mmCIF file of C-alpha atoms in Angstrom:
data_model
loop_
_atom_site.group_PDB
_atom_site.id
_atom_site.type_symbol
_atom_site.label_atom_id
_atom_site.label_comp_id
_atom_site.label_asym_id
_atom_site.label_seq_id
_atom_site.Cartn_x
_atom_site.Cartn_y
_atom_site.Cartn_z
ATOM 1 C CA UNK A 1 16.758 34.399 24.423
ATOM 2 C CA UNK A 2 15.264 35.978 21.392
ATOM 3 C CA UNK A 3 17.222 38.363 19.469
ATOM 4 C CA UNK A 4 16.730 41.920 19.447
ATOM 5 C CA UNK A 5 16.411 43.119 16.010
ATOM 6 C CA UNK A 6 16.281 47.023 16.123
ATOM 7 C CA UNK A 7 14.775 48.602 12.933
ATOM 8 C CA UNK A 8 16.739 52.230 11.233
ATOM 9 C CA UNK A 9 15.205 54.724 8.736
ATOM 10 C CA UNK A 10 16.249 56.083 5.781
ATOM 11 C CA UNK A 11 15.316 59.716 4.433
ATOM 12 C CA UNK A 12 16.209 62.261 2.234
ATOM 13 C CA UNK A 13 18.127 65.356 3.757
ATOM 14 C CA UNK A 14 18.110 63.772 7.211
ATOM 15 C CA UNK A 15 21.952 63.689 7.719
ATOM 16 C CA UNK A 16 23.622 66.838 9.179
ATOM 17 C CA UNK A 17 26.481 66.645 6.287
ATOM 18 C CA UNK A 18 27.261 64.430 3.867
ATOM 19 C CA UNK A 19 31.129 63.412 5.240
ATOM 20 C CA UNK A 20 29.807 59.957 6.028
ATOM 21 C CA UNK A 21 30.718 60.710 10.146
ATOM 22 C CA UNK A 22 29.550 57.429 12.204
ATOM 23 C CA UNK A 23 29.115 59.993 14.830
ATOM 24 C CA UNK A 24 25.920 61.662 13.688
ATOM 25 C CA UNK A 25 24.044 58.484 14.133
ATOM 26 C CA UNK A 26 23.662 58.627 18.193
ATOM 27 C CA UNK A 27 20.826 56.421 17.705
ATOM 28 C CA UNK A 28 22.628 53.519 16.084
ATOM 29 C CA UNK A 29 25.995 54.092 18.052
ATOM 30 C CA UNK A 30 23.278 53.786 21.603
ATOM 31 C CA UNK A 31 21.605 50.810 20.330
ATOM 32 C CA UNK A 32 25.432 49.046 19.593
ATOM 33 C CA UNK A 33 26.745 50.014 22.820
ATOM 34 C CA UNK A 34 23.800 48.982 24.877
ATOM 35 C CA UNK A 35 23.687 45.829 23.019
ATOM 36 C CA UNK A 36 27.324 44.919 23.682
ATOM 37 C CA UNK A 37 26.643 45.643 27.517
ATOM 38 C CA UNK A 38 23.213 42.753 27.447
ATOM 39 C CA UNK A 39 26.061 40.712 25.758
ATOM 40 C CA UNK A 40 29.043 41.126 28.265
ATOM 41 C CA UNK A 41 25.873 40.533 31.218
ATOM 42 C CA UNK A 42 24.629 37.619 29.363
ATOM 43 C CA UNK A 43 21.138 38.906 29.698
ATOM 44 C CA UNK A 44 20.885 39.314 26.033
ATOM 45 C CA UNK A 45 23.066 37.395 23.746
ATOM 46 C CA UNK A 46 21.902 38.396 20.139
ATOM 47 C CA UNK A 47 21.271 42.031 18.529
ATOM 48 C CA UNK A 48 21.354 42.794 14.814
ATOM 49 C CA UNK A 49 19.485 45.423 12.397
ATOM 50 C CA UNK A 50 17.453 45.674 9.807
ATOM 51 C CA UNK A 51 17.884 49.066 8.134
ATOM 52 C CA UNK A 52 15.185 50.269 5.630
ATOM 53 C CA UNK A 53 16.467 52.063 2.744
ATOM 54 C CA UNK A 54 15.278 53.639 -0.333
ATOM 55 C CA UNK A 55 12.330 53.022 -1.960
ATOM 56 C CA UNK A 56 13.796 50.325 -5.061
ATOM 57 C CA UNK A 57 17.444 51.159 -4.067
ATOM 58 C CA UNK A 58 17.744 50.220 -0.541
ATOM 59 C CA UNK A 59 19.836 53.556 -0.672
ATOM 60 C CA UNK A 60 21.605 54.553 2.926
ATOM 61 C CA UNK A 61 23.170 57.734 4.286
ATOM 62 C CA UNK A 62 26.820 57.261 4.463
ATOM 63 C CA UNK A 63 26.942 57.868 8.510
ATOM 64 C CA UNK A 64 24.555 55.266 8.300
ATOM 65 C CA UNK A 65 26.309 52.709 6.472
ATOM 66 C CA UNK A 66 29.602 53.782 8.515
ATOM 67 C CA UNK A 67 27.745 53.868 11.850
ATOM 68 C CA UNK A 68 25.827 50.178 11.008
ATOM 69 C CA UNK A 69 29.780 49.024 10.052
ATOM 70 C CA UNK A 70 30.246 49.412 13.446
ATOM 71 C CA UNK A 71 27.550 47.154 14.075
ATOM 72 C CA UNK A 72 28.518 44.389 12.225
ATOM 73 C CA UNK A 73 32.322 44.006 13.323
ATOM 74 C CA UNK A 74 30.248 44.410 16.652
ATOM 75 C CA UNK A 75 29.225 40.889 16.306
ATOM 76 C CA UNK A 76 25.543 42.162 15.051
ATOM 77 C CA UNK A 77 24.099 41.468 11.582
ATOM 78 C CA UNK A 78 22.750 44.138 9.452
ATOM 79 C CA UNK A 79 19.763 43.294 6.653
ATOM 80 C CA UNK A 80 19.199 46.269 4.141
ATOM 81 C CA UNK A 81 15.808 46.464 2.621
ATOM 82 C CA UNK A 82 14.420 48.578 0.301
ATOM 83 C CA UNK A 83 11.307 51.158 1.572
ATOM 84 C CA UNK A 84 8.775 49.613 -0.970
ATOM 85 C CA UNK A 85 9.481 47.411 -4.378
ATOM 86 C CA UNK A 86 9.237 49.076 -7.726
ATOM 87 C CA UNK A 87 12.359 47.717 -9.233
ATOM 88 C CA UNK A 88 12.277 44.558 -7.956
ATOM 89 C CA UNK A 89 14.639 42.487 -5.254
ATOM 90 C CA UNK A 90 17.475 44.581 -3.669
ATOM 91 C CA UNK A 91 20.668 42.396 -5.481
ATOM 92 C CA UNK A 92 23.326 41.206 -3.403
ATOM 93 C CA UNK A 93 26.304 42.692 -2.924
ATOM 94 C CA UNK A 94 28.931 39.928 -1.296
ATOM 95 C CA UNK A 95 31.583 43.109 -0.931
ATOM 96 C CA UNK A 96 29.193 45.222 1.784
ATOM 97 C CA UNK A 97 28.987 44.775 4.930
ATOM 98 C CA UNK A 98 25.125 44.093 5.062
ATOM 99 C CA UNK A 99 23.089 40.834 4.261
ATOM 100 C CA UNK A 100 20.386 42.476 1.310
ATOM 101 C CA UNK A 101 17.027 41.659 2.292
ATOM 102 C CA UNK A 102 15.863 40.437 -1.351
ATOM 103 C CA UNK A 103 12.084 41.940 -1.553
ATOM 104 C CA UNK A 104 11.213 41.572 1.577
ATOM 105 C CA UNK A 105 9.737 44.574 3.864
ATOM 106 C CA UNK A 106 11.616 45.566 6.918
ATOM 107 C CA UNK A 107 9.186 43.890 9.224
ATOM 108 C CA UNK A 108 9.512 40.596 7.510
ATOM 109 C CA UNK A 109 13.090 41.356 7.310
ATOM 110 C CA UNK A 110 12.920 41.479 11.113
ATOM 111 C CA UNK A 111 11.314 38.174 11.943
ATOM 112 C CA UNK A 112 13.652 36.167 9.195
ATOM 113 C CA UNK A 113 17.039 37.776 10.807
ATOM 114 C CA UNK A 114 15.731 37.243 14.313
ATOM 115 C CA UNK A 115 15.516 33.335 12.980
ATOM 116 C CA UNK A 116 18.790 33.343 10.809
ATOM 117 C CA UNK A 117 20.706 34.529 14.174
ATOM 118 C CA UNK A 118 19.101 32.160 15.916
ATOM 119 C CA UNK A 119 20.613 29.048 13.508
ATOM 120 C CA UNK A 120 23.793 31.153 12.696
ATOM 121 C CA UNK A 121 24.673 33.570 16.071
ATOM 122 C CA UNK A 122 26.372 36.441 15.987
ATOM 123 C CA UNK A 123 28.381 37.493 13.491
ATOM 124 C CA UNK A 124 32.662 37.683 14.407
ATOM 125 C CA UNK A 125 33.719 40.685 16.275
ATOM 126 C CA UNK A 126 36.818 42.580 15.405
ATOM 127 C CA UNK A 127 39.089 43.820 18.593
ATOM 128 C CA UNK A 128 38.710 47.492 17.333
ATOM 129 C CA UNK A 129 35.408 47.620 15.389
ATOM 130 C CA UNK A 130 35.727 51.148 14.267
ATOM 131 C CA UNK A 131 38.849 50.128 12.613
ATOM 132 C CA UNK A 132 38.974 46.013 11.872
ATOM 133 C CA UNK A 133 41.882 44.129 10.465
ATOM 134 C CA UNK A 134 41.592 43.028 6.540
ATOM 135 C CA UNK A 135 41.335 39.610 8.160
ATOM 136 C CA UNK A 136 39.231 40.436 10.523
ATOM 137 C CA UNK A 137 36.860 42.254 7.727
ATOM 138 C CA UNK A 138 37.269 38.844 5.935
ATOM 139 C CA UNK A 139 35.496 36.736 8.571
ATOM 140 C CA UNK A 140 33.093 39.277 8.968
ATOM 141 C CA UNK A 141 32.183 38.789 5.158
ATOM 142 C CA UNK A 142 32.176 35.143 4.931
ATOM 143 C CA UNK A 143 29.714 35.093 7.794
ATOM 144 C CA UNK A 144 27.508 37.568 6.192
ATOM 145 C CA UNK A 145 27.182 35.348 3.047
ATOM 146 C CA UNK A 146 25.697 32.254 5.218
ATOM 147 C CA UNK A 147 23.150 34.851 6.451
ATOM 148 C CA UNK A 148 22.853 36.573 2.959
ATOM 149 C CA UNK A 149 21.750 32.092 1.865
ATOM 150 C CA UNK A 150 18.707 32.272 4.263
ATOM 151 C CA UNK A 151 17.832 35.601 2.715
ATOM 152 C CA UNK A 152 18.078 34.149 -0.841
ATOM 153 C CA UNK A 153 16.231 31.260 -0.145
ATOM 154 C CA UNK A 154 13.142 32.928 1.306
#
């Protein structure tokens, strides 16, 4: 089956405080939850995201970061882009918890993730993924950086 690769937004003043609560982002937590539930049916294997941040930054809310966490001890890789590219390539960061999406624009970010879960899978889950182990957070990392070689490479 082909992944599903569901695309997030990034905008100024759009978060309803700044305390970084996963909870605001209903959108994100709905997308994870209905994605582990194709997973545990088998009638969709592979989700991930591609979040578009902002313009030359690839700047995030911080529910948004904490809410796409989720995600990726979920099993379900994250690429951050930037909204457009006046500074250049996003540069990687091997201590987040998203694979940086280089120069590429979030729909081209889409198609390459789709392909990179396709030779990789999913990423490891953690038993509790609102609160994963340091080992567990470890694996999650080193699996990130095979996906973050595809992204550097294209």
């Amino acid at each position: 089956a082909m992944p599903k690769v569901h695309m997030v937004k990034y905008g100024h003043y759009m978060a309803d405080d700044e305390t970084g609560n996963f909870g605001q982002e209903v959108d994100i937590l709905a997308r994870i939850e209905k994605g582990l539930k194709e997973q545990t049916a088998g009638t969709d294997p592979f989700h991930g995201f591609v979040v578009e941040g902002g313009a030359g930054t690839g700047n995030i809310l911080k529910s948004q970061e904490a809410a796409l966490a989720i995600a990726s001890f979920s099993g379900m890789p994250v690429v951050r882009v930037s909204r457009s590219d006046p500074g250049g390539a996003l540069s990687t960061n091997p201590t987040n918890l998203t694979i940086e999406g280089s120069n590429l624009d979030a729909n081209k970010a889409r198609v390459l993730l789709r392909a990179a879960i396709l030779k990789l899978g999913r990423l490891p889950k953690a038993k509790n993924p609102k609160n994963p182990t340091s080992y567990e957070r470890e694996a999650v990392l080193l699996a990130i950086a095979k996906f973050q070689d595809i992204f550097d490479s294209h």
